[in-house]
Coordinates of N, CA and C and ligand atoms in Angstrom, one line a residue:
M1 N 5.2 7.1 -38.0 CA 4.6 8.1 -36.6 C 3.5 7.9 -36.1
K2 N 2.4 8.0 -37.6 CA 1.2 9.2 -36.9 C 0.3 7.6 -36.5
K3 N 1.0 6.6 -37.1 CA 0.3 5.4 -37.0 C 0.3 5.3 -34.8
L4 N 1.5 5.1 -34.8 CA 1.4 4.5 -33.5 C 1.1 5.6 -32.4
I5 N 1.0 7.5 -32.7 CA -0.3 7.8 -32.4 C -0.8 7.5 -32.5
I6 N -2.0 6.9 -33.3 CA -2.7 6.9 -32.7 C -3.5 5.7 -31.6
I7 N -3.0 4.2 -32.1 CA -2.4 3.5 -31.1 C -2.6 3.7 -30.0
A8 N -1.6 5.0 -29.3 CA -1.2 4.8 -28.3 C -2.6 5.8 -27.1
A9 N -3.3 6.3 -28.4 CA -4.6 7.6 -28.2 C -5.1 6.6 -27.9
A10 N -6.0 5.7 -28.7 CA -6.5 4.8 -28.8 C -6.0 3.9 -27.8
V11 N -5.0 3.6 -26.9 CA -4.8 3.2 -26.0 C -4.7 3.1 -24.6
L12 N -4.6 4.4 -24.7 CA -5.1 6.2 -23.3 C -6.4 6.1 -23.1
S13 N -7.6 5.4 -24.4 CA -8.5 6.4 -24.8 C -9.3 5.2 -23.8
L14 N -9.5 4.2 -23.9 CA -9.9 2.9 -24.0 C -9.3 2.2 -22.6
C15 N -8.2 2.3 -22.0 CA -8.1 1.7 -20.3 C -8.6 3.3 -20.2
S16 N -9.4 2.9 -18.8 CA -9.6 3.7 -17.6 C -8.5 4.6 -17.1
C17 N -7.3 5.1 -17.9 CA -6.3 5.5 -17.1 C -5.6 6.5 -17.8
S18 N -4.8 6.9 -17.7 CA -3.6 7.7 -17.7 C -2.0 7.6 -18.2
V19 N -1.4 6.8 -18.3 CA 0.3 6.9 -17.9 C 0.4 8.1 -17.1
L20 N 0.3 9.1 -18.1 CA 0.5 10.2 -17.1 C -0.1 11.8 -15.8
T21 N -1.4 10.2 -15.7 CA -1.8 11.1 -14.6 C -1.3 9.8 -12.8
G22 N -0.9 8.6 -13.5 CA -1.1 7.6 -12.5 C -1.7 6.5 -12.9
I23 N -1.4 5.8 -12.1 CA -1.6 4.7 -12.9 C -3.0 3.7 -12.5
D24 N -3.6 2.9 -13.5 CA -6.0 3.5 -12.6 C -5.6 2.4 -13.6
W25 N -4.7 1.4 -13.8 CA -5.6 -0.3 -15.4 C -6.4 -0.7 -13.9
N26 N -7.6 -1.1 -15.3 CA -8.0 -2.1 -14.5 C -7.9 -3.6 -15.5
A27 N -9.0 -4.8 -14.9 CA -8.2 -5.6 -16.1 C -8.6 -5.5 -17.3
E28 N -10.4 -5.2 -17.4 CA -11.3 -5.2 -18.5 C -10.4 -3.8 -19.7
G29 N -10.2 -2.7 -18.7 CA -9.1 -1.9 -19.7 C -7.9 -2.5 -20.8
L30 N -7.4 -2.9 -19.2 CA -5.9 -4.3 -20.1 C -6.5 -4.7 -21.5
A31 N -7.7 -5.6 -21.3 CA -8.5 -6.6 -21.9 C -9.0 -5.9 -22.8
S32 N -9.8 -4.1 -23.5 CA -10.2 -3.8 -24.4 C -9.2 -2.8 -25.3
A33 N -8.1 -3.4 -24.1 CA -7.3 -2.7 -24.9 C -6.1 -3.3 -25.3
A34 N -6.3 -5.0 -25.1 CA -5.5 -6.3 -25.8 C -6.2 -6.4 -27.6
G35 N -7.9 -6.2 -27.2 CA -8.9 -6.7 -28.5 C -8.8 -5.9 -29.6
K36 N -7.8 -4.5 -29.0 CA -7.2 -3.0 -30.8 C -6.2 -3.8 -30.7
A37 N -5.4 -3.1 -32.1 CA -4.3 -3.8 -32.3 C -3.2 -3.4 -31.9
M38 N -3.1 -4.0 -31.3 CA -0.8 -3.4 -30.8 C 0.1 -4.0 -31.1
T39 N 1.5 -3.2 -30.3 CA 2.1 -4.1 -31.1 C 3.4 -3.8 -29.7
A40 N 4.1 -4.5 -29.1 CA 5.7 -4.4 -28.2 C 5.6 -3.4 -28.0
A41 N 5.3 -2.5 -28.7 CA 5.9 -0.8 -28.5 C 4.9 -0.6 -28.1
S42 N 4.3 -0.2 -28.6 CA 3.1 0.7 -27.5 C 2.8 0.1 -26.3
I43 N 3.4 -1.2 -25.6 CA 3.2 -1.7 -24.8 C 3.8 -0.5 -23.1
T44 N 3.0 0.0 -22.8 CA 4.4 1.1 -21.6 C 4.9 0.2 -20.5
D45 N 5.8 0.7 -19.8 CA 6.9 -0.8 -18.8 C 5.2 -0.3 -17.7
E46 N 4.9 0.4 -17.2 CA 3.9 1.4 -16.5 C 2.2 0.4 -16.3
M47 N 2.2 -0.6 -17.9 CA 1.4 -0.7 -18.5 C 2.0 -2.9 -17.6
V48 N 3.4 -2.8 -17.9 CA 3.8 -4.1 -18.1 C 3.6 -5.0 -16.6
V49 N 3.4 -2.9 -15.7 CA 3.8 -4.1 -13.8 C 2.3 -3.9 -13.6
E50 N 1.5 -3.1 -13.5 CA -0.3 -3.9 -13.8 C -0.4 -5.1 -13.9
L51 N -0.1 -5.4 -15.2 CA -0.5 -6.5 -15.6 C 0.4 -7.9 -14.5
C52 N 1.5 -7.6 -14.8 CA 2.1 -8.3 -13.2 C 1.0 -8.6 -12.5
R53 N 0.9 -7.6 -11.6 CA 0.1 -6.7 -10.1 C -1.1 -7.9 -10.6
Q54 N -2.0 -7.8 -11.9 CA -3.3 -8.5 -11.3 C -2.7 -10.1 -11.7
S55 N -2.2 -10.4 -12.9 CA -2.2 -11.3 -12.6 C -1.5 -12.6 -11.3
I56 N -1.0 -11.8 -11.4 CA 0.1 -12.3 -9.2 C -1.4 -12.7 -9.0
A57 N -1.4 -10.8 -9.0 CA -3.3 -11.0 -7.2 C -4.1 -12.9 -8.0
Q58 N -4.4 -12.7 -9.0 CA -5.3 -14.0 -9.5 C -4.0 -15.0 -8.5
L59 N -3.3 -15.4 -9.3 CA -2.2 -16.3 -9.1 C -2.9 -16.7 -6.8
D60 N -1.6 -15.5 -6.8 CA -2.8 -15.4 -4.7 C -3.5 -16.1 -4.9
A61 N -4.6 -15.5 -5.5 CA -6.2 -16.0 -4.9 C -6.4 -18.0 -5.3
Q62 N -5.5 -18.2 -5.9 CA -5.8 -20.3 -6.4 C -4.4 -20.1 -5.8
A63 N -3.6 -19.9 -4.7 CA -2.6 -20.7 -4.3 C -3.4 -20.3 -2.7
T64 N -2.4 -21.7 -2.0 CA -2.5 -21.6 -1.4 C -1.4 -21.0 -0.2
I65 N -1.6 -19.9 0.4 CA 0.0 -18.9 1.0 C 0.1 -19.6 2.1
E66 N 1.0 -19.8 2.6 CA 2.0 -19.9 3.7 C 1.9 -18.8 4.2
N67 N 1.6 -18.7 5.5 CA 2.0 -17.5 6.5 C 3.0 -18.2 8.1
G68 N 3.5 -19.0 7.8 CA 4.6 -20.3 9.5 C 5.5 -19.8 8.8
P69 N 6.0 -21.0 9.1 CA 7.5 -20.9 9.5 C 8.2 -20.6 7.7
Y70 N 7.9 -20.8 7.0 CA 8.4 -21.4 5.2 C 8.1 -19.6 5.0
A71 N 7.0 -18.8 5.7 CA 7.7 -17.2 5.0 C 8.1 -16.6 6.1
Q72 N 8.4 -17.2 7.4 CA 9.2 -16.6 8.0 C 10.8 -16.4 7.7
R73 N 10.7 -18.0 7.1 CA 12.3 -17.8 6.4 C 13.0 -17.2 5.2
L74 N 11.8 -17.5 4.6 CA 12.1 -16.8 3.3 C 12.7 -15.3 4.2
A75 N 11.2 -14.3 4.5 CA 11.5 -13.3 4.8 C 12.8 -13.4 6.1
R76 N 13.6 -14.0 6.3 CA 14.7 -14.1 7.4 C 16.0 -13.8 6.2
V77 N 15.9 -15.1 5.2 CA 16.9 -15.1 4.1 C 16.9 -13.5 3.6
M78 N 15.9 -12.9 2.9 CA 16.0 -11.7 2.2 C 15.8 -10.9 2.7
K79 N 16.1 -10.8 3.9 CA 16.3 -9.4 4.7 C 16.8 -8.8 4.4
G80 N 17.3 -7.4 4.1 CA 17.9 -6.5 3.3 C 17.6 -6.3 1.8
V81 N 17.1 -6.9 1.3 CA 16.1 -6.9 0.2 C 15.3 -7.0 -0.1
N82 N 14.9 -4.9 -0.1 CA 14.2 -4.1 -0.6 C 13.1 -4.0 -1.7
D83 N 14.4 -3.8 -2.2 CA 13.2 -3.6 -3.9 C 13.9 -4.2 -4.8
I84 N 12.9 -4.3 -5.9 CA 13.6 -5.0 -7.3 C 14.0 -3.4 -8.4
N85 N 14.9 -3.4 -8.3 CA 14.9 -2.1 -10.0 C 13.8 -1.1 -9.4
G86 N 13.9 -0.3 -8.0 CA 13.1 0.3 -6.9 C 11.6 0.1 -6.7
V87 N 11.5 -1.2 -7.1 CA 10.1 -1.2 -6.9 C 9.8 -1.8 -5.3
P88 N 9.2 -1.5 -4.1 CA 9.7 -2.3 -2.9 C 8.7 -3.9 -3.5
V89 N 10.0 -4.6 -2.5 CA 9.5 -6.2 -2.9 C 8.5 -6.6 -1.8
N90 N 7.3 -7.5 -2.3 CA 6.5 -8.2 -1.4 C 6.5 -9.7 -2.4
M91 N 6.8 -10.2 -0.6 CA 7.6 -11.9 -1.0 C 5.7 -12.8 -0.3
K92 N 5.7 -14.1 -0.9 CA 5.0 -14.4 -0.2 C 5.7 -16.1 -1.2
V93 N 5.1 -17.1 -0.2 CA 5.3 -18.2 -0.4 C 3.7 -19.3 -0.5
Y94 N 3.8 -19.6 -1.9 CA 3.0 -20.9 -2.3 C 3.2 -22.4 -1.8
K95 N 1.6 -22.5 -0.9 CA 2.4 -24.4 -0.1 C 1.8 -25.1 -1.3
T96 N 3.2 -26.1 -1.5 CA 3.0 -27.1 -3.2 C 4.6 -27.3 -2.8
D97 N 4.0 -28.9 -3.3 CA 5.4 -29.4 -3.0 C 6.2 -29.1 -5.2
E98 N 5.5 -28.6 -5.8 CA 6.0 -27.9 -6.8 C 7.1 -27.6 -6.7
I99 N 8.5 -27.7 -7.7 CA 9.8 -26.7 -7.1 C 9.7 -25.2 -8.2
N100 N 9.3 -24.5 -7.2 CA 9.6 -23.1 -8.4 C 9.4 -21.6 -7.8
A101 N 9.8 -21.3 -8.2 CA 10.6 -19.6 -7.6 C 9.9 -18.6 -8.8
F102 N 9.3 -17.3 -8.7 CA 9.7 -16.0 -9.9 C 9.6 -15.4 -9.6
A103 N 9.8 -14.6 -9.9 CA 9.6 -12.4 -9.6 C 9.4 -11.9 -10.7
S104 N 8.7 -10.5 -10.0 CA 7.9 -9.8 -10.7 C 8.4 -8.7 -11.3
G105 N 7.9 -7.5 -12.5 CA 8.8 -6.3 -12.7 C 7.8 -5.3 -11.0
D106 N 6.8 -6.0 -10.8 CA 5.7 -5.7 -10.0 C 6.6 -5.4 -8.4
G107 N 7.6 -6.1 -8.6 CA 8.0 -6.2 -6.7 C 7.8 -7.4 -6.3
S108 N 7.2 -8.4 -7.3 CA 6.4 -9.9 -6.7 C 7.8 -10.9 -6.5
I109 N 7.7 -11.3 -5.6 CA 8.6 -12.8 -5.0 C 7.6 -13.9 -5.3
R110 N 7.6 -14.7 -5.3 CA 6.5 -16.2 -5.2 C 7.6 -17.2 -5.4
V111 N 7.3 -18.1 -3.9 CA 8.6 -18.8 -3.6 C 7.6 -19.5 -2.6
Y112 N 7.9 -21.1 -4.4 CA 6.9 -22.6 -3.3 C 7.6 -23.5 -2.3
T113 N 6.8 -24.1 -1.8 CA 7.7 -24.6 -0.7 C 8.6 -25.7 -1.8
G114 N 8.1 -26.7 -2.2 CA 8.6 -27.3 -2.8 C 10.2 -26.6 -2.6
L115 N 10.2 -25.9 -3.3 CA 11.7 -25.3 -3.6 C 12.7 -25.5 -2.0
M116 N 11.0 -24.5 -1.1 CA 12.4 -24.0 -0.5 C 12.9 -24.8 0.2
D117 N 11.7 -26.5 0.5 CA 12.4 -27.7 1.4 C 13.9 -28.7 1.0
M118 N 14.7 -28.2 -0.5 CA 15.4 -29.4 -1.1 C 17.0 -27.5 -1.1
M119 N 16.3 -26.9 -0.3 CA 17.5 -25.5 -1.1 C 17.9 -25.0 0.4
D120 N 18.5 -25.0 0.5 CA 20.3 -25.2 1.4 C 19.5 -22.9 2.2
D121 N 20.0 -22.0 2.7 CA 18.9 -20.3 2.8 C 19.9 -19.7 1.7
D122 N 21.9 -20.0 1.5 CA 21.9 -19.8 0.2 C 21.9 -19.8 -1.0
E123 N 21.3 -21.2 -1.4 CA 21.0 -21.4 -2.4 C 19.6 -21.1 -2.9
L124 N 18.8 -20.4 -1.8 CA 17.5 -20.1 -1.8 C 18.2 -18.3 -2.2
Y125 N 18.7 -18.0 -1.6 CA 18.9 -16.9 -1.7 C 19.7 -16.3 -3.0
A126 N 20.3 -18.0 -3.5 CA 21.0 -17.1 -5.2 C 19.9 -17.7 -6.0
I127 N 19.1 -18.5 -6.4 CA 18.4 -18.9 -6.8 C 17.0 -17.6 -7.2
L128 N 16.6 -17.1 -6.0 CA 15.8 -16.1 -6.0 C 16.5 -15.1 -6.9
G129 N 18.2 -14.8 -6.8 CA 18.8 -13.6 -7.5 C 18.2 -14.5 -9.2
H130 N 18.1 -15.3 -9.2 CA 18.9 -15.4 -10.5 C 16.8 -15.5 -11.3
E131 N 16.0 -15.9 -10.4 CA 14.5 -15.1 -11.1 C 15.2 -13.3 -10.9
I132 N 15.3 -12.8 -9.9 CA 15.4 -11.0 -9.6 C 16.3 -11.0 -11.0
G133 N 17.5 -11.4 -11.3 CA 18.0 -11.1 -12.5 C 16.9 -10.9 -13.7
H134 N 15.8 -12.2 -13.7 CA 15.1 -12.3 -15.1 C 14.2 -10.7 -15.0
V135 N 14.6 -10.1 -13.6 CA 13.0 -8.1 -13.7 C 14.5 -7.7 -14.4
C136 N 15.3 -7.6 -13.7 CA 15.7 -6.5 -14.0 C 17.1 -7.1 -15.6
N137 N 17.0 -7.7 -16.3 CA 17.7 -7.5 -17.2 C 16.5 -7.8 -18.1
K138 N 15.0 -7.2 -18.3 CA 14.0 -7.6 -18.9 C 13.5 -8.5 -19.4
D139 N 14.0 -9.4 -19.0 CA 12.7 -11.0 -19.7 C 11.0 -10.6 -19.3
T140 N 11.0 -10.9 -17.9 CA 10.1 -11.4 -17.6 C 9.1 -10.3 -18.2
K141 N 9.9 -8.4 -18.0 CA 9.1 -7.7 -19.1 C 8.6 -8.3 -20.7
N142 N 9.2 -8.7 -21.3 CA 9.0 -9.5 -22.9 C 8.3 -10.4 -22.7
S143 N 8.4 -11.5 -21.7 CA 7.7 -12.4 -21.2 C 6.1 -11.7 -21.1
V144 N 6.3 -11.0 -20.2 CA 5.1 -10.9 -20.9 C 4.0 -9.7 -21.3
K145 N 5.2 -9.0 -22.0 CA 3.9 -8.1 -23.3 C 4.3 -9.4 -24.4
N146 N 4.5 -10.4 -24.6 CA 4.5 -11.7 -25.5 C 3.1 -12.3 -25.0
A147 N 2.9 -12.2 -23.7 CA 2.2 -13.1 -23.3 C 0.8 -12.1 -23.5
Y148 N 1.0 -11.1 -23.9 CA -0.2 -10.2 -23.8 C -0.6 -10.0 -25.5
L149 N 0.1 -10.1 -26.0 CA 0.2 -9.7 -27.3 C 0.0 -11.3 -27.7
A150 N -0.7 -12.5 -27.6 CA -1.1 -13.3 -27.5 C -2.0 -13.5 -27.3
S151 N -2.3 -13.2 -25.7 CA -4.1 -13.1 -24.9 C -4.7 -11.4 -26.7
A152 N -4.1 -11.6 -26.8 CA -4.8 -10.7 -27.6 C -5.4 -10.7 -29.0
A153 N -4.8 -11.7 -29.6 CA -5.1 -12.5 -30.1 C -6.1 -13.2 -30.7
R154 N -6.6 -13.9 -29.7 CA -7.2 -14.6 -28.5 C -9.2 -14.1 -29.8
D155 N -8.8 -14.2 -31.1 CA -9.8 -13.6 -31.8 C -11.4 -13.8 -31.6
V156 N -11.2 -14.7 -31.2 CA -12.2 -14.7 -31.0 C -13.6 -14.3 -29.7
V157 N -12.2 -13.9 -28.4 CA -12.9 -13.0 -26.9 C -13.2 -12.1 -27.4
A158 N -12.3 -12.2 -28.4 CA -11.6 -10.0 -28.4 C -13.4 -9.6 -29.4
S159 N -13.2 -10.0 -30.5 CA -14.7 -10.1 -31.9 C -15.4 -9.8 -30.8
A160 N -15.9 -11.0 -29.7 CA -17.0 -10.7 -29.4 C -17.6 -9.6 -28.2
G161 N -16.4 -9.0 -28.0 CA -16.4 -7.7 -27.1 C -16.4 -8.2 -25.4
N162 N -16.0 -9.2 -25.7 CA -16.6 -10.4 -24.0 C -15.1 -9.4 -23.1
Y163 N -15.4 -9.0 -23.4 CA -13.9 -8.4 -22.3 C -13.3 -8.7 -21.1
G164 N -15.0 -8.6 -20.5 CA -14.4 -10.2 -18.9 C -14.1 -11.1 -18.5
A165 N -14.1 -11.9 -20.2 CA -13.5 -13.3 -20.4 C -12.2 -13.2 -21.2
L166 N -11.8 -12.2 -21.9 CA -10.8 -12.1 -21.8 C -10.0 -11.7 -21.1
A167 N -10.3 -10.7 -19.7 CA -9.7 -10.2 -19.4 C -8.7 -11.4 -18.5
S168 N -9.8 -12.2 -17.8 CA -9.6 -13.4 -17.2 C -8.7 -14.5 -18.1
Y169 N -8.7 -14.3 -19.2 CA -7.8 -15.0 -20.1 C -6.4 -14.8 -20.3
L170 N -6.5 -13.4 -20.0 CA -5.2 -12.5 -20.7 C -4.4 -13.0 -19.1
L171 N -5.1 -12.4 -17.9 CA -4.0 -12.4 -16.9 C -3.9 -13.6 -16.4
G172 N -4.5 -14.8 -16.8 CA -4.1 -16.3 -17.0 C -3.3 -16.4 -17.8
D173 N -3.0 -16.3 -18.3 CA -2.1 -16.2 -20.0 C -0.6 -15.7 -19.4
I174 N -0.8 -15.2 -18.7 CA 0.4 -13.8 -18.0 C 0.9 -14.0 -16.7
G175 N 0.4 -14.9 -16.0 CA 0.0 -16.0 -15.0 C 1.3 -16.7 -15.4
E176 N 0.8 -17.2 -16.1 CA 1.3 -18.6 -16.4 C 2.6 -18.4 -17.5
A177 N 2.7 -16.6 -17.9 CA 4.2 -16.7 -18.5 C 5.6 -16.6 -17.2
L178 N 4.6 -16.1 -16.4 CA 5.3 -15.3 -14.7 C 5.6 -16.6 -14.4
A179 N 5.2 -17.3 -14.5 CA 5.4 -18.8 -13.3 C 5.9 -19.8 -14.2
S180 N 5.5 -19.9 -15.9 CA 6.0 -21.1 -15.8 C 7.2 -20.6 -17.2
A181 N 8.1 -19.3 -17.2 CA 8.4 -18.8 -18.4 C 9.9 -19.4 -18.9
Q182 N 10.3 -19.7 -20.7 CA 10.8 -21.0 -20.5 C 11.8 -19.6 -21.4
Y183 N 13.1 -19.4 -21.0 CA 14.2 -19.1 -22.1 C 15.1 -19.5 -22.7
S184 N 15.8 -18.7 -23.5 CA 17.2 -19.5 -24.3 C 18.6 -19.4 -23.0
Q185 N 18.3 -20.5 -23.4 CA 20.6 -20.6 -22.3 C 20.7 -19.3 -22.8
K186 N 21.2 -18.0 -23.8 CA 21.4 -17.6 -23.4 C 20.8 -15.5 -22.6
I187 N 19.9 -16.0 -22.7 CA 18.7 -15.4 -21.4 C 19.1 -16.0 -19.6
E188 N 19.2 -17.6 -20.0 CA 19.8 -18.1 -18.7 C 21.3 -17.6 -18.0
Y189 N 21.9 -18.5 -19.0 CA 23.1 -17.6 -18.5 C 23.2 -16.3 -17.8
K190 N 22.5 -15.1 -18.6 CA 22.8 -13.3 -17.7 C 22.1 -13.9 -16.7
A191 N 20.9 -14.5 -16.5 CA 20.1 -14.8 -14.9 C 21.1 -15.2 -14.0
D192 N 21.6 -16.5 -14.2 CA 22.2 -17.6 -13.1 C 24.2 -16.2 -12.9
K193 N 24.2 -15.7 -14.1 CA 25.2 -14.7 -13.4 C 25.6 -13.7 -13.0
Y194 N 23.7 -13.0 -13.5 CA 23.3 -12.3 -11.5 C 23.2 -12.9 -10.5
G195 N 22.3 -14.5 -10.4 CA 22.5 -14.8 -9.2 C 23.2 -15.0 -8.6
C196 N 24.4 -15.4 -9.2 CA 26.0 -15.8 -8.8 C 26.4 -14.1 -8.3
Q197 N 26.4 -13.2 -8.8 CA 26.8 -11.7 -8.5 C 25.7 -11.5 -7.0
F198 N 24.9 -12.2 -6.7 CA 23.5 -11.9 -5.5 C 23.9 -11.7 -4.6
A199 N 24.4 -12.8 -4.9 CA 24.2 -14.3 -4.0 C 26.1 -13.4 -3.0
I200 N 27.4 -13.3 -4.2 CA 28.3 -12.6 -3.6 C 28.1 -11.5 -2.9
D201 N 27.4 -10.3 -3.3 CA 26.5 -9.0 -2.8 C 26.1 -9.6 -1.8
G202 N 25.2 -10.5 -1.3 CA 24.8 -10.8 -0.4 C 25.4 -11.3 0.6
G203 N 26.5 -11.7 0.4 CA 27.8 -12.4 1.5 C 27.0 -14.0 1.8
R204 N 26.7 -14.0 1.0 CA 26.4 -15.7 0.7 C 27.2 -16.4 0.2
D205 N 27.4 -17.5 0.5 CA 28.8 -18.7 -0.3 C 28.3 -18.5 -1.4
P206 N 29.8 -17.9 -2.6 CA 29.8 -17.7 -4.2 C 29.8 -18.9 -4.7
Y207 N 29.9 -19.9 -4.4 CA 29.3 -21.1 -4.8 C 27.9 -21.3 -4.9
S208 N 27.1 -20.7 -4.1 CA 25.8 -21.2 -3.4 C 24.3 -21.5 -4.9
M209 N 25.1 -20.5 -6.4 CA 24.8 -21.1 -7.3 C 24.9 -21.8 -8.3
Y210 N 26.1 -22.1 -7.7 CA 26.2 -24.0 -8.3 C 25.8 -24.3 -7.6
N211 N 25.8 -24.1 -6.5 CA 25.2 -25.1 -5.5 C 24.0 -25.8 -6.1
A212 N 23.4 -24.7 -6.2 CA 21.8 -24.7 -6.0 C 21.6 -25.1 -7.7
L213 N 21.8 -24.9 -8.3 CA 22.1 -25.5 -10.0 C 22.4 -26.8 -10.6
Q214 N 23.3 -27.2 -9.3 CA 24.0 -28.5 -9.2 C 22.4 -29.5 -8.5
K215 N 22.2 -29.3 -7.2 CA 20.6 -30.0 -6.7 C 19.7 -29.8 -8.2
L216 N 19.1 -29.3 -8.5 CA 18.6 -29.0 -10.0 C 18.9 -30.0 -11.3
L217 N 20.0 -29.9 -11.0 CA 20.2 -31.0 -12.4 C 20.0 -32.4 -12.0
T218 N 20.8 -32.9 -10.7 CA 19.8 -34.6 -10.2 C 18.4 -34.4 -10.1
L219 N 18.1 -33.7 -10.0 CA 16.7 -34.1 -9.6 C 15.7 -33.6 -11.2
S220 N 16.5 -33.0 -12.3 CA 15.2 -32.7 -13.3 C 16.0 -34.3 -13.8
Q221 N 17.0 -35.0 -13.1 CA 17.1 -36.9 -13.9 C 15.6 -37.4 -13.9
D222 N 15.1 -37.1 -13.0 CA 13.4 -38.0 -12.7 C 12.1 -37.3 -12.3
T223 N 12.4 -35.9 -12.7 CA 11.1 -35.1 -12.2 C 10.7 -34.5 -13.4
N224 N 9.7 -33.8 -13.1 CA 8.8 -33.3 -13.9 C 8.4 -31.7 -13.6
N225 N 9.2 -31.3 -12.1 CA 9.4 -29.8 -12.3 C 8.9 -28.6 -13.1
S226 N 7.7 -27.4 -12.2 CA 7.9 -26.1 -13.9 C 9.1 -25.5 -13.6
I227 N 10.5 -25.8 -12.2 CA 11.3 -24.8 -11.7 C 12.8 -25.8 -13.0
I228 N 12.5 -27.2 -13.3 CA 12.6 -27.8 -14.4 C 13.4 -27.2 -15.6
A229 N 11.6 -27.2 -15.4 CA 11.5 -26.5 -17.2 C 12.0 -25.6 -17.6
H230 N 11.7 -24.8 -16.4 CA 12.2 -23.1 -16.5 C 14.2 -23.3 -16.6
M231 N 14.4 -23.6 -15.3 CA 15.8 -23.3 -15.8 C 15.9 -24.3 -16.3
F232 N 15.4 -25.3 -16.9 CA 16.3 -26.2 -17.9 C 16.3 -26.0 -18.9
A233 N 15.4 -25.3 -19.8 CA 15.1 -25.4 -21.4 C 15.4 -25.9 -21.6
D234 N 16.7 -25.9 -22.0 CA 17.7 -27.0 -22.8 C 18.9 -27.2 -22.3
H235 N 18.1 -28.2 -21.9 CA 18.8 -29.5 -20.6 C 20.5 -30.1 -20.6
P236 N 20.7 -30.7 -22.4 CA 22.3 -30.3 -22.3 C 22.9 -29.7 -21.9
Q237 N 22.1 -28.4 -22.1 CA 23.9 -27.4 -21.9 C 23.6 -26.5 -20.5
T238 N 22.9 -27.6 -19.3 CA 22.8 -27.1 -18.2 C 23.9 -27.2 -17.6
E239 N 25.2 -28.2 -17.1 CA 26.8 -28.8 -17.2 C 26.8 -27.3 -17.5
K240 N 26.4 -27.2 -18.5 CA 27.5 -25.6 -18.9 C 27.6 -24.2 -18.6
R241 N 26.0 -24.0 -18.0 CA 25.4 -23.0 -16.9 C 26.0 -23.2 -15.5
A242 N 26.5 -24.4 -15.2 CA 27.2 -24.8 -13.7 C 28.2 -24.3 -14.0
A243 N 28.8 -24.3 -15.0 CA 30.2 -24.7 -15.1 C 30.2 -23.4 -15.3
K244 N 29.7 -22.9 -15.5 CA 29.9 -21.2 -15.9 C 30.4 -20.5 -14.7
V245 N 28.6 -20.3 -13.8 CA 28.3 -20.1 -12.5 C 29.8 -20.6 -11.8
K246 N 29.8 -21.7 -11.9 CA 31.8 -21.9 -10.9 C 32.6 -21.4 -11.1
A247 N 32.9 -21.2 -12.2 CA 34.0 -20.3 -12.9 C 34.1 -18.9 -12.1
Q248 N 32.2 -17.9 -12.1 CA 32.0 -17.0 -11.7 C 33.1 -17.0 -10.6
A249 N 32.6 -17.8 -9.1 CA 33.0 -18.1 -8.0 C 34.4 -18.6 -8.2
D250 N 34.5 -18.7 -8.6 CA 36.3 -19.6 -8.1 C 36.9 -17.8 -9.0
E251 N 36.7 -17.5 -9.6 CA 37.5 -16.4 -10.1 C 37.1 -15.3 -8.7
Y252 N 35.7 -15.2 -8.2 CA 35.2 -13.6 -7.4 C 36.9 -14.3 -5.9
K253 N 36.7 -15.9 -5.7 CA 37.4 -16.8 -4.8 C 39.2 -15.8 -4.4
A254 N 39.7 -16.1 -5.9 CA 41.0 -15.7 -6.1 C 41.2 -14.4 -6.0
K255 N 40.8 -13.5 -6.6 CA 40.3 -11.7 -6.6 C 40.3 -11.7 -4.8
S256 N 39.2 -12.0 -4.1 CA 39.2 -12.0 -2.6 C 40.6 -12.5 -1.1
S257 N 40.8 -13.6 -2.1 CA 41.9 -14.0 -2.0 C 43.5 -13.7 -1.2
K258 N 43.6 -12.1 -2.5 CA 44.1 -11.7 -2.8 C 45.3 -10.8 -2.2
Ligands
ZN301 ZN1 15.4 -18.7 -15.2

């Protein structure tokens, strides 16, 4: 216990912030904390949210943001989805052929035009439900923590005390963890289930998660896009995932027709 208190005290004193007085993390403060001995348990929820916020700011700065018809469509499709776990959402579209989307604990939802081009509104809604599911199921939080700890283990940067450089690596690694997360099948099942229910609750076609998975399954046979990598980490299992959400939709339909 004493060791934990020392680590917590070190984190608080190294960062220009206190979780008790509000959030004022800066990238170098986070990096200097990362340069010290840390464990997953010592990374607070507030810290994860701030890591997400800064990493996504870096991704946004590198991306081409679409503010035209795609952004308008996204706003229309997601109308009524105002928060993720109580954190207000902020949505942006990245203009790229890549087929991807992700959400994070700071309320960010990022959608690539490549994905929007291939999905109808209901399918897009279900996929974003799947991504929000990863946040609500704490998958993104764990992914961010792991990326943070891995960055902290970059001895060469940390030991040189070059926290500015570490901060840049750190945010890049966490951005990568958010945008290209690879999860186990079990975790994907849960996110699919969440996405399917999200679509049902949103008044969308109950089969939209299933339809979206089918489209991605077809596409995965001839491309190597990041959402394919993310959503199909274990490719042979993909049909099982589709079958599960189909069963979930069937069950809903059967109940609602009684
Ligand atoms: Zn997923």
